[in-house]
Short mmCIF file of C-alpha atoms in Angstrom, two decimals:
data_model
loop_
_atom_site.label_atom_id
_atom_site.label_comp_id
_atom_site.label_asym_id
_atom_site.label_seq_id
_atom_site.Cartn_x
_atom_site.Cartn_y
_atom_site.Cartn_z
CA UNK Q 1 -76.07 -16.32 -155.01
CA UNK Q 2 -74.06 -18.00 -157.72
CA UNK Q 3 -71.05 -15.85 -156.86
CA UNK Q 4 -71.23 -16.91 -153.22
CA UNK Q 5 -71.53 -20.56 -154.19
CA UNK Q 6 -68.61 -20.22 -156.61
CA UNK Q 7 -66.45 -18.56 -153.96
CA UNK Q 8 -67.38 -21.29 -151.49
CA UNK Q 9 -66.33 -23.96 -153.97
CA UNK Q 10 -63.07 -22.12 -154.53
CA UNK Q 11 -62.35 -22.14 -150.80
CA UNK Q 12 -63.03 -25.88 -150.72
CA UNK Q 13 -60.30 -26.41 -153.34
CA UNK Q 14 -57.76 -24.89 -150.95
CA UNK Q 15 -55.21 -27.12 -149.25
CA UNK Q 16 -56.04 -25.33 -145.99
CA UNK Q 17 -59.66 -24.14 -146.30
CA UNK Q 18 -60.07 -23.17 -142.63
CA UNK Q 19 -56.80 -21.24 -142.55
CA UNK Q 20 -57.66 -19.51 -145.82
CA UNK Q 21 -61.12 -18.61 -144.55
CA UNK Q 22 -59.72 -17.11 -141.34
CA UNK Q 23 -57.09 -15.25 -143.35
CA UNK Q 24 -59.67 -13.65 -145.64
CA UNK Q 25 -62.04 -12.95 -142.75
CA UNK Q 26 -59.28 -11.17 -140.87
CA UNK Q 27 -58.81 -8.85 -143.82
CA UNK Q 28 -62.51 -8.32 -144.61
CA UNK Q 29 -64.03 -7.91 -141.14
CA UNK Q 30 -62.20 -4.69 -140.14
CA UNK Q 31 -63.12 -3.12 -143.50
CA UNK Q 32 -66.79 -4.07 -143.22
CA UNK Q 33 -66.99 -3.05 -139.57
CA UNK Q 34 -65.32 0.26 -140.42
CA UNK Q 35 -68.01 1.01 -143.00
CA UNK Q 36 -71.04 -0.29 -141.07
CA UNK Q 37 -70.01 -0.27 -137.41
CA UNK Q 38 -71.20 3.26 -136.68
CA UNK Q 39 -74.76 2.17 -137.50
CA UNK Q 40 -75.08 0.17 -134.29
CA UNK Q 41 -72.17 1.20 -132.04
CA UNK Q 42 -70.19 4.25 -130.99
CA UNK Q 43 -66.81 5.33 -132.29
CA UNK Q 44 -64.92 4.15 -129.20
CA UNK Q 45 -66.25 0.60 -129.43
CA UNK Q 46 -65.73 0.59 -133.18
CA UNK Q 47 -62.14 1.80 -132.77
CA UNK Q 48 -61.30 -0.85 -130.15
CA UNK Q 49 -62.86 -3.74 -132.07
CA UNK Q 50 -61.10 -2.83 -135.32
CA UNK Q 51 -57.72 -2.40 -133.63
CA UNK Q 52 -58.04 -5.76 -131.87
CA UNK Q 53 -59.02 -7.56 -135.07
CA UNK Q 54 -56.21 -5.86 -136.99
CA UNK Q 55 -53.70 -6.94 -134.36
CA UNK Q 56 -55.02 -10.51 -134.44
CA UNK Q 57 -54.90 -10.52 -138.25
CA UNK Q 58 -51.33 -9.22 -138.23
CA UNK Q 59 -50.20 -12.02 -135.92
CA UNK Q 60 -52.26 -14.72 -137.65
CA UNK Q 61 -51.04 -13.77 -141.12
CA UNK Q 62 -47.39 -13.40 -140.14
CA UNK Q 63 -47.12 -16.60 -138.14
CA UNK Q 64 -49.83 -18.99 -139.35
CA UNK Q 65 -51.57 -18.30 -142.65
CA UNK Q 66 -48.42 -17.11 -144.42
CA UNK Q 67 -46.60 -20.26 -143.38
CA UNK Q 68 -49.50 -22.53 -144.31
CA UNK Q 69 -50.69 -20.95 -147.55
CA UNK Q 70 -47.47 -19.77 -149.24
CA UNK Q 71 -44.81 -21.34 -146.98
CA UNK Q 72 -43.26 -18.00 -146.06
CA UNK Q 73 -42.54 -16.47 -142.68
CA UNK Q 74 -40.73 -13.34 -141.59
CA UNK Q 75 -40.00 -11.57 -138.36
CA UNK Q 76 -38.27 -8.43 -137.23
CA UNK Q 77 -35.39 -8.74 -134.79
CA UNK Q 78 -33.82 -5.56 -133.46
CA UNK Q 79 -31.35 -7.43 -131.23
CA UNK Q 80 -29.20 -8.91 -133.97
CA UNK Q 81 -25.87 -7.28 -134.71
CA UNK Q 82 -26.08 -7.37 -138.51
CA UNK Q 83 -27.09 -4.32 -140.50
CA UNK Q 84 -30.39 -5.95 -141.44
CA UNK Q 85 -33.15 -6.58 -138.95
CA UNK Q 86 -35.28 -8.99 -140.98
CA UNK Q 87 -35.21 -12.76 -140.62
CA UNK Q 88 -36.82 -14.85 -143.35
CA UNK Q 89 -38.01 -18.43 -143.55
CA UNK Q 90 -38.98 -19.68 -147.00
CA UNK Q 91 -39.93 -22.84 -148.83
CA UNK Q 92 -36.85 -22.19 -150.98
CA UNK Q 93 -34.65 -23.27 -148.08
CA UNK Q 94 -35.94 -26.84 -148.16
CA UNK Q 95 -35.83 -29.45 -150.93
CA UNK Q 96 -39.07 -30.24 -152.74
CA UNK Q 97 -40.74 -32.93 -150.66
CA UNK Q 98 -44.21 -33.00 -152.18
CA UNK Q 99 -45.51 -29.95 -150.30
CA UNK Q 100 -46.44 -27.90 -153.37
CA UNK Q 101 -48.07 -24.53 -152.84
CA UNK Q 102 -51.70 -24.62 -153.89
CA UNK Q 103 -52.26 -21.99 -156.64
CA UNK Q 104 -55.61 -21.03 -155.12
CA UNK Q 105 -54.00 -20.46 -151.73
CA UNK Q 106 -51.22 -18.41 -153.31
CA UNK Q 107 -53.53 -16.31 -155.48
CA UNK Q 108 -56.02 -15.44 -152.73
CA UNK Q 109 -53.23 -14.83 -150.22
CA UNK Q 110 -51.36 -12.32 -152.39
CA UNK Q 111 -54.49 -10.62 -153.69
CA UNK Q 112 -55.72 -10.07 -150.14
CA UNK Q 113 -52.30 -8.87 -148.96
CA UNK Q 114 -51.91 -6.24 -151.66
CA UNK Q 115 -55.53 -5.17 -151.89
CA UNK Q 116 -56.19 -4.61 -148.18
CA UNK Q 117 -53.73 -1.72 -147.56
CA UNK Q 118 -54.86 -0.10 -150.81
CA UNK Q 119 -58.48 -0.08 -149.62
CA UNK Q 120 -57.41 1.37 -146.27
CA UNK Q 121 -55.49 4.10 -148.11
CA UNK Q 122 -58.65 5.00 -150.01
CA UNK Q 123 -60.49 5.26 -146.69
CA UNK Q 124 -57.68 7.49 -145.45
CA UNK Q 125 -58.09 9.86 -148.38
CA UNK Q 126 -61.82 10.04 -147.72
CA UNK Q 127 -61.12 10.87 -144.07
CA UNK Q 128 -58.85 13.72 -145.16
CA UNK Q 129 -61.47 15.10 -147.52
CA UNK Q 130 -64.16 14.93 -144.84
CA UNK Q 131 -61.80 16.08 -142.05
CA UNK Q 132 -62.55 13.02 -139.89
CA UNK Q 133 -59.35 13.18 -137.89
CA UNK Q 134 -60.18 10.46 -135.36
CA UNK Q 135 -61.12 8.03 -138.11
CA UNK Q 136 -57.93 9.05 -139.90
CA UNK Q 137 -55.95 7.90 -136.87
CA UNK Q 138 -57.71 4.53 -137.03
CA UNK Q 139 -57.03 4.21 -140.74
CA UNK Q 140 -53.36 5.14 -140.21
CA UNK Q 141 -52.98 2.23 -137.79
CA UNK Q 142 -54.69 -0.09 -140.27
CA UNK Q 143 -52.45 1.01 -143.14
CA UNK Q 144 -49.35 0.57 -140.98
CA UNK Q 145 -50.22 -2.96 -139.85
CA UNK Q 146 -51.46 -4.29 -143.18
CA UNK Q 147 -48.80 -2.48 -145.21
CA UNK Q 148 -45.92 -3.60 -143.00
CA UNK Q 149 -47.09 -7.22 -143.13
CA UNK Q 150 -47.39 -7.05 -146.91
CA UNK Q 151 -43.92 -5.56 -147.19
CA UNK Q 152 -42.45 -8.29 -144.98
CA UNK Q 153 -43.96 -11.08 -147.08
CA UNK Q 154 -42.97 -9.36 -150.32
CA UNK Q 155 -39.34 -9.21 -149.19
CA UNK Q 156 -39.49 -12.78 -147.93
CA UNK Q 157 -40.83 -13.96 -151.29
CA UNK Q 158 -38.02 -12.11 -153.13
CA UNK Q 159 -35.32 -13.46 -150.83
CA UNK Q 160 -33.06 -16.24 -152.10
CA UNK Q 161 -31.39 -18.55 -149.54
CA UNK Q 162 -27.66 -18.04 -149.45
CA UNK Q 163 -27.98 -14.36 -150.29
CA UNK Q 164 -27.91 -11.45 -147.89
CA UNK Q 165 -31.33 -10.45 -146.60
CA UNK Q 166 -30.54 -6.86 -147.62
CA UNK Q 167 -30.76 -7.93 -151.27
CA UNK Q 168 -34.49 -8.58 -150.83
CA UNK Q 169 -35.36 -5.50 -148.80
CA UNK Q 170 -35.72 -1.90 -149.85
CA UNK Q 171 -33.41 0.26 -147.76
CA UNK Q 172 -35.81 3.22 -147.82
CA UNK Q 173 -38.41 1.12 -146.00
CA UNK Q 174 -36.02 -0.59 -143.59
CA UNK Q 175 -36.56 0.00 -139.90
CA UNK Q 176 -33.44 1.08 -138.01
CA UNK Q 177 -31.41 -1.46 -136.07
CA UNK Q 178 -31.08 -0.32 -132.49
CA UNK Q 179 -28.68 -3.08 -131.49
CA UNK Q 180 -30.50 -4.04 -128.32
CA UNK Q 181 -29.66 -2.07 -125.23
CA UNK Q 182 -26.14 -1.31 -126.36
CA UNK Q 183 -27.08 2.00 -127.94
CA UNK Q 184 -29.08 2.97 -124.87
CA UNK Q 185 -25.97 2.66 -122.73
CA UNK Q 186 -24.01 4.70 -125.28
CA UNK Q 187 -26.67 7.39 -125.15
CA UNK Q 188 -26.45 7.43 -121.37
CA UNK Q 189 -22.66 7.84 -121.59
CA UNK Q 190 -23.03 10.77 -123.99
CA UNK Q 191 -25.59 12.39 -121.70
CA UNK Q 192 -23.35 11.99 -118.65
CA UNK Q 193 -20.45 13.48 -120.62
CA UNK Q 194 -22.44 16.63 -121.41
CA UNK Q 195 -23.61 16.83 -117.79
CA UNK Q 196 -20.00 16.69 -116.57
CA UNK Q 197 -18.96 19.31 -119.14
CA UNK Q 198 -21.79 21.62 -118.10
CA UNK Q 199 -20.99 21.16 -114.43
CA UNK Q 200 -17.30 21.92 -114.89
CA UNK Q 201 -18.01 25.04 -116.95
CA UNK Q 202 -20.39 26.41 -114.32
CA UNK Q 203 -17.71 26.00 -111.65
#
């Protein structure tokens, strides 16, 4: 009981207690429901609920809690023409105007971001050992969403304004830049070329 009271008091010291509570709940609920959901519901319902909460948590963390708690925001843009596809927004871009990051917000934010995908990875290993393939699919989605969000914020935190975004990202984890629909039209041209070549050779 003392631990709960102490954690509650810690949340109250946050600059954004409601946002922090929703952020932590979005990380904890899918894990708890994954472990206990099959006691009172079927796999299909459990799968759908966890996926929906994970998707909500991904959006909420990327666009709201990350901006409020640590003043960081990132997004992925595949339509830009640069080699990188990340866009970062950081507190480092703006002069200090009294909006100091609360150390409690920062600590709980980063702990939850790094710890969540690790716990999902442990669940994934257990699924492999027990040959629970359908649950493994669910865990793979969870690892992808939580891990990708963590990676985005990690790169955003490393990024320095005025420097290329590539300096803050790891190239081995970088998604490819498709360049909008331009490459699709190029692919269509290549396909039509081979079709013409095949047609002429058959004649």
